[in-house]
């Protein structure tokens, strides 16, 4: 009796242990959610090492699980994993882990995970100025069409930065313009500010001057003030004012990672000044140009003006013996191809907006199946009527014979 009682007691203990294990088991989605909350709490408390440890453990757990119900929360885990390491200055150490996770997401057809990891990898590369590697990643890794709007806006912003550094200003401006449209209009002030800063510089590098209203938006006017001053210097061709703004706001431009692009604007400032001088004077000494543009050395003026003439920036010629710039008569703008090119640019822009709007249209899933079923039923009814008609005609022919 004693062994039987002991066995029964042991069986009851096993049952109780199994029940306790079932009660304490937590589904993976809940575990990932708790890890995300804990990581954000540690980041807010400036405990970056602990946040990196927790996010790394959650990252490993998500990678070891292949569940479609975990995709949305797994994307949050990926984001805070990268965020914790970025704030801790360890962003380069997780690059290989992000690449492996992106490959796994592609193999598992995890669309949301692909988008988030692709943006994290692009941010990782751009933080370390690895623009060539970022461009290769964009070329080889496709961007899913079903991506959420916020992730698409981030992707377009990163792509715009890459194209701007690679001197592809038209494509960069197009990407940044789409990113500004995709971004929330009443929230995400930081993202809209970053897009506005980079868009302003790229537009200036294209030879265009951004509108004052774009730089004086209600929430962005004060942070964009140095960029407004840069735009004013480029518009009037004031090289001294441009250098002054560069010196006073150098720390801001370095923090925004736009300093390298702004340095390229020096040539645009000189060209704008030469264009204004060419319109105002029919004949002007090169020394006067040196004084007006505040160029560093007098010896460089002749080379700069000669290059501007060769590039077609100004329609003039240089009298090297006398050291004088002689402007030619300005032709009628409407006799050139400029109006046609401007009209073509606006037409292309409208067509691209229309195509994007058509692609963005959403329809209820399987909405077309009802119409297909109705058409199939009508087709079968028509075939049945034709068969009956053919059979009746055949019977009439038999009766006549």
Short mmCIF file of C-alpha atoms in Angstrom, two decimals:
data_model
loop_
_atom_site.label_atom_id
_atom_site.label_comp_id
_atom_site.label_asym_id
_atom_site.label_seq_id
_atom_site.Cartn_x
_atom_site.Cartn_y
_atom_site.Cartn_z
CA UNK A 1 0.00 0.00 0.00
CA UNK A 2 2.86 2.33 0.83
CA UNK A 3 4.54 2.04 -2.62
CA UNK A 4 1.18 2.61 -4.31
CA UNK A 5 0.55 5.71 -2.22
CA UNK A 6 4.01 7.01 -3.00
CA UNK A 7 3.47 6.44 -6.72
CA UNK A 8 0.12 8.21 -6.55
CA UNK A 9 1.70 11.13 -4.70
CA UNK A 10 4.49 11.29 -7.29
CA UNK A 11 1.96 11.32 -10.13
CA UNK A 12 0.05 14.14 -8.45
CA UNK A 13 3.27 16.12 -8.05
CA UNK A 14 4.07 15.66 -11.76
CA UNK A 15 0.61 16.84 -12.70
CA UNK A 16 0.95 19.85 -10.41
CA UNK A 17 4.38 20.66 -11.91
CA UNK A 18 3.02 20.41 -15.45
CA UNK A 19 0.07 22.63 -14.54
CA UNK A 20 2.38 25.17 -12.92
CA UNK A 21 4.59 25.12 -16.02
CA UNK A 22 1.58 25.73 -18.24
CA UNK A 23 0.46 28.57 -16.00
CA UNK A 24 3.91 30.21 -16.02
CA UNK A 25 4.60 29.74 -19.74
CA UNK A 26 4.49 33.03 -21.66
CA UNK A 27 3.90 33.24 -25.38
CA UNK A 28 6.72 34.69 -27.44
CA UNK A 29 4.75 37.77 -28.49
CA UNK A 30 4.17 38.79 -24.85
CA UNK A 31 7.81 38.13 -24.00
CA UNK A 32 8.98 40.34 -26.88
CA UNK A 33 6.55 43.08 -25.83
CA UNK A 34 7.85 43.03 -22.26
CA UNK A 35 11.45 43.18 -23.51
CA UNK A 36 10.61 46.19 -25.67
CA UNK A 37 9.02 47.98 -22.69
CA UNK A 38 12.01 47.15 -20.49
CA UNK A 39 14.46 48.36 -23.14
CA UNK A 40 12.67 51.69 -23.54
CA UNK A 41 12.59 52.10 -19.74
CA UNK A 42 16.34 51.47 -19.49
CA UNK A 43 17.06 53.87 -22.38
CA UNK A 44 15.01 56.60 -20.70
CA UNK A 45 16.94 55.96 -17.46
CA UNK A 46 20.27 56.29 -19.38
CA UNK A 47 21.22 52.69 -18.45
CA UNK A 48 22.52 52.01 -21.95
CA UNK A 49 24.60 48.92 -21.14
CA UNK A 50 21.64 47.21 -19.48
CA UNK A 51 19.38 48.26 -22.38
CA UNK A 52 21.85 46.77 -24.87
CA UNK A 53 21.99 43.50 -22.89
CA UNK A 54 18.20 43.17 -22.68
CA UNK A 55 17.69 44.05 -26.33
CA UNK A 56 20.41 41.59 -27.38
CA UNK A 57 18.69 38.78 -25.48
CA UNK A 58 15.34 39.67 -27.05
CA UNK A 59 16.98 39.89 -30.49
CA UNK A 60 18.42 36.37 -30.09
CA UNK A 61 15.05 34.99 -28.94
CA UNK A 62 13.21 36.51 -31.89
CA UNK A 63 15.82 35.17 -34.31
CA UNK A 64 15.38 31.66 -32.91
CA UNK A 65 11.60 31.76 -33.45
CA UNK A 66 9.85 31.51 -36.81
CA UNK A 67 6.27 32.68 -36.25
CA UNK A 68 4.34 35.01 -38.50
CA UNK A 69 2.42 36.33 -35.48
CA UNK A 70 5.74 37.59 -34.11
CA UNK A 71 6.64 39.72 -37.16
CA UNK A 72 5.19 43.02 -35.92
CA UNK A 73 6.64 42.80 -32.42
CA UNK A 74 9.89 41.38 -33.78
CA UNK A 75 10.31 44.52 -35.89
CA UNK A 76 10.05 46.58 -32.69
CA UNK A 77 12.70 44.38 -31.09
CA UNK A 78 15.02 44.95 -34.06
CA UNK A 79 14.55 48.71 -33.86
CA UNK A 80 15.26 49.03 -30.13
CA UNK A 81 18.16 46.61 -30.41
CA UNK A 82 19.82 48.97 -32.90
CA UNK A 83 18.74 52.05 -30.96
CA UNK A 84 20.25 50.86 -27.67
CA UNK A 85 23.58 50.04 -29.32
CA UNK A 86 23.60 53.33 -31.26
CA UNK A 87 23.16 55.38 -28.10
CA UNK A 88 25.90 53.30 -26.46
CA UNK A 89 28.32 53.94 -29.31
CA UNK A 90 28.39 50.28 -30.40
CA UNK A 91 26.58 50.60 -33.70
CA UNK A 92 29.39 49.08 -35.78
CA UNK A 93 29.47 45.92 -33.66
CA UNK A 94 25.91 44.87 -34.59
CA UNK A 95 26.21 45.32 -38.35
CA UNK A 96 26.86 41.63 -39.07
CA UNK A 97 23.97 40.61 -36.80
CA UNK A 98 21.61 42.95 -38.66
CA UNK A 99 22.77 41.53 -42.00
CA UNK A 100 22.09 37.97 -40.82
CA UNK A 101 18.69 38.98 -39.49
CA UNK A 102 17.83 40.65 -42.81
CA UNK A 103 18.79 37.51 -44.73
CA UNK A 104 16.64 35.40 -42.38
CA UNK A 105 13.68 37.75 -42.82
CA UNK A 106 13.98 37.46 -46.60
CA UNK A 107 14.03 33.65 -46.43
CA UNK A 108 11.02 33.63 -44.07
CA UNK A 109 9.11 36.15 -46.27
CA UNK A 110 8.87 38.52 -43.30
CA UNK A 111 8.08 41.74 -45.17
CA UNK A 112 7.92 44.05 -42.14
CA UNK A 113 11.16 42.65 -40.76
CA UNK A 114 12.89 43.16 -44.12
CA UNK A 115 11.86 46.82 -44.27
CA UNK A 116 12.87 47.64 -40.69
CA UNK A 117 16.21 45.83 -40.94
CA UNK A 118 16.99 47.43 -44.31
CA UNK A 119 16.44 50.89 -42.84
CA UNK A 120 18.53 50.01 -39.79
CA UNK A 121 21.37 48.81 -42.00
CA UNK A 122 21.22 51.97 -44.12
CA UNK A 123 21.29 54.10 -40.97
CA UNK A 124 24.22 52.03 -39.70
CA UNK A 125 26.19 52.60 -42.90
CA UNK A 126 25.37 56.31 -43.10
CA UNK A 127 26.36 56.92 -39.47
CA UNK A 128 29.85 55.70 -40.37
CA UNK A 129 29.87 57.46 -43.80
CA UNK A 130 29.95 54.14 -45.70
CA UNK A 131 28.00 55.50 -48.65
CA UNK A 132 29.34 53.03 -51.22
CA UNK A 133 28.30 50.03 -49.12
CA UNK A 134 24.90 51.60 -48.50
CA UNK A 135 24.45 52.11 -52.25
CA UNK A 136 25.37 48.48 -52.94
CA UNK A 137 22.87 47.32 -50.30
CA UNK A 138 20.11 49.39 -51.92
CA UNK A 139 20.98 47.97 -55.34
CA UNK A 140 20.91 44.34 -54.19
CA UNK A 141 18.20 44.34 -51.52
CA UNK A 142 14.74 45.00 -52.89
CA UNK A 143 12.30 47.16 -50.97
CA UNK A 144 8.90 45.44 -50.45
CA UNK A 145 5.96 47.29 -51.99
CA UNK A 146 3.75 46.47 -49.00
CA UNK A 147 5.96 48.48 -46.62
CA UNK A 148 4.30 50.80 -44.09
CA UNK A 149 4.27 54.50 -44.87
CA UNK A 150 6.64 55.50 -42.06
CA UNK A 151 9.26 52.95 -43.10
CA UNK A 152 8.95 54.04 -46.74
CA UNK A 153 9.55 57.66 -45.69
CA UNK A 154 12.71 56.66 -43.81
CA UNK A 155 13.96 54.61 -46.74
CA UNK A 156 13.43 57.52 -49.14
CA UNK A 157 15.26 59.88 -46.79
CA UNK A 158 18.28 57.57 -46.53
CA UNK A 159 18.23 57.05 -50.29
CA UNK A 160 18.14 60.82 -50.79
CA UNK A 161 21.23 61.23 -48.61
CA UNK A 162 23.11 58.58 -50.55
CA UNK A 163 22.24 60.12 -53.91
CA UNK A 164 23.19 63.60 -52.69
CA UNK A 165 26.66 62.48 -51.64
CA UNK A 166 27.08 60.73 -55.00
CA UNK A 167 26.29 63.99 -56.86
CA UNK A 168 22.97 62.68 -58.18
CA UNK A 169 21.06 65.74 -57.04
CA UNK A 170 17.94 65.32 -59.19
CA UNK A 171 17.25 61.80 -57.91
CA UNK A 172 18.09 62.89 -54.38
CA UNK A 173 15.65 65.81 -54.56
CA UNK A 174 12.91 63.52 -55.89
CA UNK A 175 13.43 61.02 -53.05
CA UNK A 176 13.45 63.73 -50.40
CA UNK A 177 10.31 65.31 -51.82
CA UNK A 178 8.50 61.97 -51.62
CA UNK A 179 9.81 61.42 -48.08
CA UNK A 180 8.40 64.79 -47.02
CA UNK A 181 5.00 63.83 -48.47
CA UNK A 182 4.99 60.39 -46.84
CA UNK A 183 5.92 61.79 -43.42
CA UNK A 184 3.16 62.74 -40.94
CA UNK A 185 2.22 66.37 -41.39
CA UNK A 186 1.30 67.06 -37.75
CA UNK A 187 3.86 64.87 -35.98
CA UNK A 188 7.44 63.59 -36.43
CA UNK A 189 8.86 67.11 -36.25
CA UNK A 190 12.42 65.82 -36.00
CA UNK A 191 12.13 63.74 -39.14
CA UNK A 192 10.47 66.55 -41.11
CA UNK A 193 13.22 68.92 -39.94
CA UNK A 194 15.97 66.56 -41.15
CA UNK A 195 14.23 66.17 -44.51
CA UNK A 196 13.77 69.94 -44.86
CA UNK A 197 17.45 70.65 -44.11
CA UNK A 198 18.75 68.13 -46.62
CA UNK A 199 16.17 69.16 -49.23
CA UNK A 200 17.26 72.79 -48.94
CA UNK A 201 20.92 71.95 -49.54
CA UNK A 202 20.19 69.60 -52.43
CA UNK A 203 17.93 72.17 -54.08
CA UNK A 204 20.68 74.79 -53.81
CA UNK A 205 23.19 72.35 -55.30
CA UNK A 206 20.80 71.87 -58.23
CA UNK A 207 21.01 75.60 -58.91
CA UNK A 208 17.53 76.36 -57.58
CA UNK A 209 16.59 78.59 -54.67
CA UNK A 210 14.03 77.14 -52.21
CA UNK A 211 10.98 79.21 -51.46
CA UNK A 212 10.93 81.26 -48.28
CA UNK A 213 7.69 79.60 -47.15
CA UNK A 214 9.39 76.18 -47.17
CA UNK A 215 12.03 77.50 -44.75
CA UNK A 216 9.62 79.36 -42.50
CA UNK A 217 7.18 76.67 -41.47
CA UNK A 218 5.66 77.21 -38.07
CA UNK A 219 7.49 74.46 -36.17
CA UNK A 220 10.68 74.47 -38.25
CA UNK A 221 11.45 78.18 -38.69
CA UNK A 222 13.98 78.58 -35.86
CA UNK A 223 16.04 75.39 -36.54
CA UNK A 224 16.08 76.21 -40.27
CA UNK A 225 17.33 79.78 -39.81
CA UNK A 226 21.01 78.96 -40.63
CA UNK A 227 19.86 77.17 -43.78
CA UNK A 228 17.79 80.21 -44.73
CA UNK A 229 20.90 82.36 -44.38
CA UNK A 230 22.85 79.93 -46.58
CA UNK A 231 20.09 80.10 -49.21
CA UNK A 232 20.15 83.91 -49.11
CA UNK A 233 23.94 83.95 -49.55
CA UNK A 234 23.70 81.60 -52.52
CA UNK A 235 20.88 83.60 -54.10
CA UNK A 236 22.70 86.94 -54.04
CA UNK A 237 26.18 85.46 -54.53
CA UNK A 238 27.62 86.94 -51.32
CA UNK A 239 30.71 84.83 -50.57
CA UNK A 240 31.60 86.81 -47.42
CA UNK A 241 28.17 86.19 -45.89
CA UNK A 242 28.38 82.54 -46.89
CA UNK A 243 31.73 82.14 -45.08
CA UNK A 244 30.35 83.94 -42.02
CA UNK A 245 27.36 81.58 -41.77
CA UNK A 246 29.64 78.57 -42.32
CA UNK A 247 31.85 79.66 -39.42
CA UNK A 248 29.10 80.57 -36.97
CA UNK A 249 26.97 77.46 -37.63
CA UNK A 250 29.75 74.93 -38.29
CA UNK A 251 28.85 72.87 -35.20
CA UNK A 252 25.20 72.64 -36.30
CA UNK A 253 26.13 71.61 -39.84
CA UNK A 254 28.49 68.91 -38.54
CA UNK A 255 25.78 67.61 -36.20
CA UNK A 256 23.29 67.51 -39.09
CA UNK A 257 25.89 65.78 -41.33
CA UNK A 258 25.35 68.40 -44.03
CA UNK A 259 28.68 70.21 -43.73
CA UNK A 260 30.26 68.29 -46.61
CA UNK A 261 27.37 69.19 -48.91
CA UNK A 262 27.35 72.84 -47.83
CA UNK A 263 31.06 73.16 -48.64
CA UNK A 264 30.17 72.26 -52.24
CA UNK A 265 27.92 75.34 -52.38
CA UNK A 266 30.92 77.69 -52.48
CA UNK A 267 31.11 77.31 -56.25
CA UNK A 268 27.39 78.01 -56.53
CA UNK A 269 27.81 81.22 -54.54
CA UNK A 270 30.62 82.38 -56.83
CA UNK A 271 28.61 81.51 -59.93
CA UNK A 272 25.57 83.39 -58.65
CA UNK A 273 27.75 86.44 -57.96
CA UNK A 274 29.30 86.27 -61.42
CA UNK A 275 25.86 85.97 -62.98
CA UNK A 276 24.66 89.09 -61.17
CA UNK A 277 27.79 90.98 -62.20
CA UNK A 278 27.35 89.86 -65.81
CA UNK A 279 23.80 91.22 -65.84
CA UNK A 280 24.73 94.50 -64.18
CA UNK A 281 27.94 95.41 -66.05
CA UNK A 282 28.86 95.33 -69.71
CA UNK A 283 32.54 95.81 -68.87
CA UNK A 284 34.23 95.32 -65.50
CA UNK A 285 37.85 94.80 -64.42
CA UNK A 286 38.78 91.46 -62.85
CA UNK A 287 40.11 93.31 -59.81
CA UNK A 288 36.64 94.76 -59.18
CA UNK A 289 35.19 91.25 -59.37
CA UNK A 290 37.73 90.19 -56.75
CA UNK A 291 36.61 92.98 -54.42
CA UNK A 292 32.90 92.32 -54.96
CA UNK A 293 32.99 88.55 -54.52
CA UNK A 294 35.57 88.57 -51.68
CA UNK A 295 37.58 85.79 -53.31
CA UNK A 296 40.68 84.74 -51.37
CA UNK A 297 43.34 85.55 -53.97
CA UNK A 298 43.37 87.91 -56.92
CA UNK A 299 45.28 85.37 -59.01
CA UNK A 300 42.34 82.93 -58.81
CA UNK A 301 39.77 85.37 -60.23
CA UNK A 302 40.78 84.97 -63.86
CA UNK A 303 40.68 81.16 -63.66
CA UNK A 304 37.29 81.19 -61.93
CA UNK A 305 35.78 83.58 -64.45
CA UNK A 306 37.24 81.61 -67.38
CA UNK A 307 35.71 78.39 -66.04
CA UNK A 308 32.33 80.12 -65.62
CA UNK A 309 32.49 81.30 -69.23
CA UNK A 310 33.42 77.84 -70.48
CA UNK A 311 30.61 76.17 -68.49
CA UNK A 312 28.06 78.63 -69.88
CA UNK A 313 27.27 80.21 -66.52
CA UNK A 314 27.81 83.69 -67.98
CA UNK A 315 27.80 84.84 -71.60
CA UNK A 316 30.94 86.95 -71.74
CA UNK A 317 34.56 87.01 -72.83
CA UNK A 318 37.80 87.95 -71.08
CA UNK A 319 40.27 90.54 -72.35
CA UNK A 320 43.39 89.03 -70.82
CA UNK A 321 45.65 91.90 -71.86
CA UNK A 322 43.51 94.55 -70.22
CA UNK A 323 42.27 92.26 -67.38
CA UNK A 324 38.63 93.04 -68.13
CA UNK A 325 35.45 90.94 -68.36
CA UNK A 326 33.26 92.01 -71.31
CA UNK A 327 29.63 90.87 -71.17
CA UNK A 328 27.72 89.98 -74.30
CA UNK A 329 24.17 91.02 -75.06
CA UNK A 330 21.64 88.87 -73.21
CA UNK A 331 19.50 86.77 -75.53
CA UNK A 332 15.77 86.34 -75.23
CA UNK A 333 15.12 83.49 -72.83
CA UNK A 334 12.00 82.37 -74.71
CA UNK A 335 14.09 81.85 -77.84
CA UNK A 336 15.97 79.06 -76.04
CA UNK A 337 14.96 75.59 -74.86
CA UNK A 338 14.64 76.65 -71.21
CA UNK A 339 10.80 77.02 -71.24
CA UNK A 340 10.43 73.62 -72.89
CA UNK A 341 12.72 71.97 -70.33
CA UNK A 342 10.87 73.60 -67.43
CA UNK A 343 7.51 72.49 -68.83
CA UNK A 344 8.84 68.95 -69.34
CA UNK A 345 10.08 68.85 -65.74
CA UNK A 346 6.69 69.88 -64.35
CA UNK A 347 4.85 67.41 -66.58
CA UNK A 348 7.11 64.57 -65.43
CA UNK A 349 6.53 65.55 -61.82
CA UNK A 350 2.73 65.47 -62.26
CA UNK A 351 2.89 62.09 -63.99
CA UNK A 352 5.01 60.65 -61.18
CA UNK A 353 2.56 61.95 -58.58
CA UNK A 354 -0.32 60.35 -60.50
CA UNK A 355 1.50 57.02 -60.75
CA UNK A 356 2.33 57.05 -57.03
CA UNK A 357 -1.31 57.82 -56.20
CA UNK A 358 -2.52 54.91 -58.32
CA UNK A 359 -0.03 52.55 -56.67
CA UNK A 360 -1.07 53.73 -53.22
CA UNK A 361 -4.78 53.05 -53.81
CA UNK A 362 -6.03 50.27 -51.54
CA UNK A 363 -8.88 47.90 -52.24
CA UNK A 364 -10.66 45.35 -50.01
CA UNK A 365 -8.99 41.94 -50.21
CA UNK A 366 -10.61 39.52 -52.70
CA UNK A 367 -13.02 42.25 -53.83
CA UNK A 368 -12.75 41.01 -57.41
CA UNK A 369 -13.76 37.45 -56.64
CA UNK A 370 -17.46 38.28 -56.47
CA UNK A 371 -17.39 39.70 -59.98
CA UNK A 372 -15.46 36.67 -61.21
CA UNK A 373 -18.04 34.31 -59.73
CA UNK A 374 -20.88 36.25 -61.36
CA UNK A 375 -19.13 36.20 -64.73
CA UNK A 376 -18.46 32.48 -64.38
CA UNK A 377 -22.12 31.81 -63.57
CA UNK A 378 -23.24 33.88 -66.58
CA UNK A 379 -20.79 32.02 -68.82
CA UNK A 380 -22.09 28.64 -67.66
CA UNK A 381 -25.69 29.75 -68.17
CA UNK A 382 -24.86 30.95 -71.68
CA UNK A 383 -23.15 27.66 -72.54
CA UNK A 384 -26.14 25.72 -71.21
CA UNK A 385 -28.57 27.74 -73.32
CA UNK A 386 -26.41 27.26 -76.39
CA UNK A 387 -26.28 23.51 -75.77
CA UNK A 388 -30.06 23.34 -75.36
CA UNK A 389 -30.56 25.34 -78.55
CA UNK A 390 -28.21 23.09 -80.47
CA UNK A 391 -29.97 20.01 -79.12
CA UNK A 392 -33.41 21.36 -80.07
CA UNK A 393 -32.20 22.15 -83.60
CA UNK A 394 -30.78 18.67 -83.93
CA UNK A 395 -34.10 17.13 -82.81
CA UNK A 396 -36.03 19.23 -85.38
CA UNK A 397 -33.71 18.04 -88.16
CA UNK A 398 -34.30 14.44 -87.11
CA UNK A 399 -38.09 14.95 -87.19
CA UNK A 400 -37.93 16.40 -90.72
CA UNK A 401 -36.04 13.36 -91.97
#
